[in-house]
Amino acid sequence: MAPSTVDGTPNGLVKPKEEEGSASSIFEIDDSDLSRLLEKPRTLNLERKRSFDEKSFSEMSLTMSPRNNFYKTSEHSSRAFDNLDGVYSPGRWTGTPKSGYFEPHPIVGEAWEALRQSIVNFRGQPVGTIAALDNSSEELNYDQVFVRDFVPSALAFLMNGEPDIVKNFLLKTVFLQSREKKVDNFKLGEGVMPASFKVLHNPVRNTETILADYGESAIGRVAPVDSGFWWIILLRAYTKSTGDTTLAERPEIQRGIRLIMTLCLSEGFDTFPTLLCADGCCMIDRRMGVYGYPIEIQALFFMALRCALLLLKRDSEGNDCIDRIVKRLHALSFHMRSYFWLDIKQLNDIYRYKTEEYSHTAVNKFNVIPDSLPDWVFDFMPTRGGYFIGDVSPAKMDFRWFCLGNCVAILSSLATPEQSSAIMDLIESRWQELVGEMPLKICYPAMESHEWRIVTGCDPKNTGWSYHNGGSWPVLLWLLTAACIKAGRPQIAKRATELAESRLLMDGWPEYYDGKLGRFVGKQARKNQTWSIAGYLVAKMMLEDPSHLGMIALEEDKQMKPQMKRSASLSFETIYRFAEDEFGFLEFGDVIEDEFGFLEFGFETMSFGVEIPVRIIDLMSGDVFMVS
Ligand code: GLC
């Protein structure tokens, strides 16, 4: 390999030339497999999957609809289909379903009706959906528009060709971001997005105002780290689905993206590229031992970084941000794929770990004590399959399975194709535990007795197998479905969706279910929970028309050198030794081969403590370059 593909600069910075264009914008690129999927919805990922055989594909295509099924009526749901007039025009379905072509489940119409009832207006414009429309229980904050809860609603509207509410929401929330936020006397970072907001009506003056909560009123007073990430992900979904780039290009939106990035890319005392968080800063918004570097946030962080890269303009303000994003993505993907990944081999390695190893040669880098491995994980881990564990911190590995983080890892391509397949294998082999009778467990397993007391602080809402502590959340169905389609295994999602639709309407669209198998409507679950409704609709629409996946999934970034190889080839050994002599410390074992033919050895983020020094070795000449 001639070094001509590398730019050497006097300060030692070398960069493959192609990388300069790596951060291509959503406005420029459209050559990914996913974009093609948008055009040709029925050719999805047939080669990749294992359990999704030809039979299952043909079964599925029977229920596939043309690209868009529009549910525009806000009248009573049973009339939703009566009103359709049987006309099919390219890209739009406005007609009565023909038998054998598209047969919507009877509850689909009811779901649309309920979703429309949840719409919140501000000065005559729809700006979001309320968390739950349940008059029977105390409101608390369920009468608010939550940023994270609105995501499945927004996707449902986008998939149904109704982008306006999504656009209004994105603009309203970016405006809220620029307000000053304080908890007692402490000022929060500029980029913090609200967890939720509420429209207040003043009947006397006949005015409306918006009141937002950034964590200062939330139970536990934790700022939502996930809100900003979901906002960026939704902005990209809107842009991808509508083709309207003008929204993302607006100065206030560009500024909003940069502010979120500035918050999460700021330098501190961290030795890891993952994002340090307080307990309760995401979907699990109560004390549940989900602090440190929880998988949910890391996966959303990764996805938001990738979306921001597509959305940011290459101008003087954007460029610096883009450079930082690219570097962080490299380090983050390496860290997550290597240290958060657990399969039977990795489990066995940890089981045999030595402890108290000092220096860069340590195998057990985080000094995890094998005795801290919980008993359940040995039974839970299938021979084939794997997942990203809940957290990796010094001397702490949280081995729990978290659904959202693993699904987002697949959607964002944080998971390699092999890891995505392995996650699917795990779901299939642990169906009873993770899906049971109602999809899907938010985490597994639940904490009980002493552990519950210590970790949750005796939280009566989060007792074992309830709510956040091993409860089953129908909203997760859309994430599972999207992940299954991306991994080429839609049959798994179809099975889960059938389970959900046998009960959801009958039970009044609960927020969550309780019990090991999810058989019971949750102890304190709200009814008419909007994201349970929207999540079901999104899952249905994606199964009917997999091309919708494009708005919420990202193809593997070719620039991210995803192909991990364990190599013992002669050339590797030779060059490894050469490089080791030169630098003294290199990751042994993992080699990443990129498309330019370089080998990169270990992103030793901790060795230098600055940026991401990477050693690049030209295989032909043996020359070693540094990127710093
Ligand atoms: C609960 C959930 C949270 C959700 C909120 C509104 O607090 O834990 O994720 O956003 O309800 O539905």
CSV table of N, CA, C and O and ligand atoms in Angstrom, one decimal, residues 131 142 146 148-149 282-285 467-468 473 511 529 531, ligand 1:
chain,number,residue,atom,x,y,z
A,131,ALA,N,-48.5,12.7,27.2
A,131,ALA,CA,-48.0,11.4,27.5
A,131,ALA,C,-49.1,10.3,27.7
A,131,ALA,O,-49.0,9.2,27.2
A,142,TYR,N,-48.2,13.4,33.5
A,142,TYR,CA,-48.6,12.7,32.3
A,142,TYR,C,-49.4,13.5,31.3
A,142,TYR,O,-49.8,13.1,30.3
A,146,PHE,N,-43.9,14.9,26.5
A,146,PHE,CA,-42.5,14.4,26.7
A,146,PHE,C,-41.7,14.3,25.4
A,146,PHE,O,-42.2,13.8,24.5
A,148,ARG,N,-39.1,12.4,24.7
A,148,ARG,CA,-38.8,11.0,24.3
A,148,ARG,C,-40.1,10.3,24.0
A,148,ARG,O,-40.2,9.5,23.0
A,149,ASP,N,-41.2,10.6,24.6
A,149,ASP,CA,-42.5,10.0,24.3
A,149,ASP,C,-43.0,10.4,23.0
A,149,ASP,O,-43.8,9.6,22.3
A,282,CYS,N,-32.8,9.1,31.7
A,282,CYS,CA,-33.3,8.6,30.4
A,282,CYS,C,-34.7,8.0,30.6
A,282,CYS,O,-35.4,8.5,31.5
A,283,MET,N,-35.0,7.1,29.7
A,283,MET,CA,-36.4,6.5,29.8
A,283,MET,C,-36.6,6.0,31.2
A,283,MET,O,-37.7,6.1,31.8
A,284,ILE,N,-35.7,5.3,31.8
A,284,ILE,CA,-35.8,4.9,33.2
A,284,ILE,C,-35.4,6.1,34.0
A,284,ILE,O,-34.2,6.4,34.3
A,285,ASP,N,-36.4,6.9,34.4
A,285,ASP,CA,-36.2,8.2,35.0
A,285,ASP,C,-36.3,8.2,36.6
A,285,ASP,O,-36.7,9.2,37.2
A,467,TYR,N,-42.9,-2.0,36.4
A,467,TYR,CA,-42.4,-0.7,36.0
A,467,TYR,C,-41.0,-0.8,35.4
A,467,TYR,O,-40.8,-1.5,34.5
A,468,HIS,N,-40.1,0.1,35.9
A,468,HIS,CA,-38.7,0.1,35.3
A,468,HIS,C,-37.9,-1.2,35.7
A,468,HIS,O,-36.9,-1.4,35.1
A,473,TRP,N,-42.9,-3.1,28.5
A,473,TRP,CA,-43.3,-1.9,28.0
A,473,TRP,C,-43.7,-2.0,26.5
A,473,TRP,O,-42.8,-2.2,25.7
A,511,GLU,N,-49.5,1.6,30.0
A,511,GLU,CA,-48.1,2.1,29.9
A,511,GLU,C,-47.1,0.9,30.0
A,511,GLU,O,-46.1,0.9,29.3
A,529,GLN,N,-51.9,5.3,27.3
A,529,GLN,CA,-50.5,5.8,27.2
A,529,GLN,C,-50.1,6.0,25.8
A,529,GLN,O,-50.1,5.1,25.0
A,531,TRP,N,-47.5,6.6,24.0
A,531,TRP,CA,-46.4,5.9,23.2
A,531,TRP,C,-46.6,4.4,23.1
A,531,TRP,O,-46.0,3.8,22.2
B,1,GLC,C1,-42.3,7.6,33.0
B,1,GLC,C2,-41.3,7.0,32.2
B,1,GLC,C3,-40.7,7.9,31.2
B,1,GLC,C4,-41.7,8.6,30.4
B,1,GLC,C5,-42.8,9.2,31.3
B,1,GLC,C6,-44.0,9.8,30.5
B,1,GLC,O1,-41.8,8.6,33.9
B,1,GLC,O2,-40.3,6.4,33.0
B,1,GLC,O3,-39.7,7.3,30.4
B,1,GLC,O4,-41.2,9.6,29.6
B,1,GLC,O5,-43.3,8.3,32.2
B,1,GLC,O6,-44.6,8.8,29.8
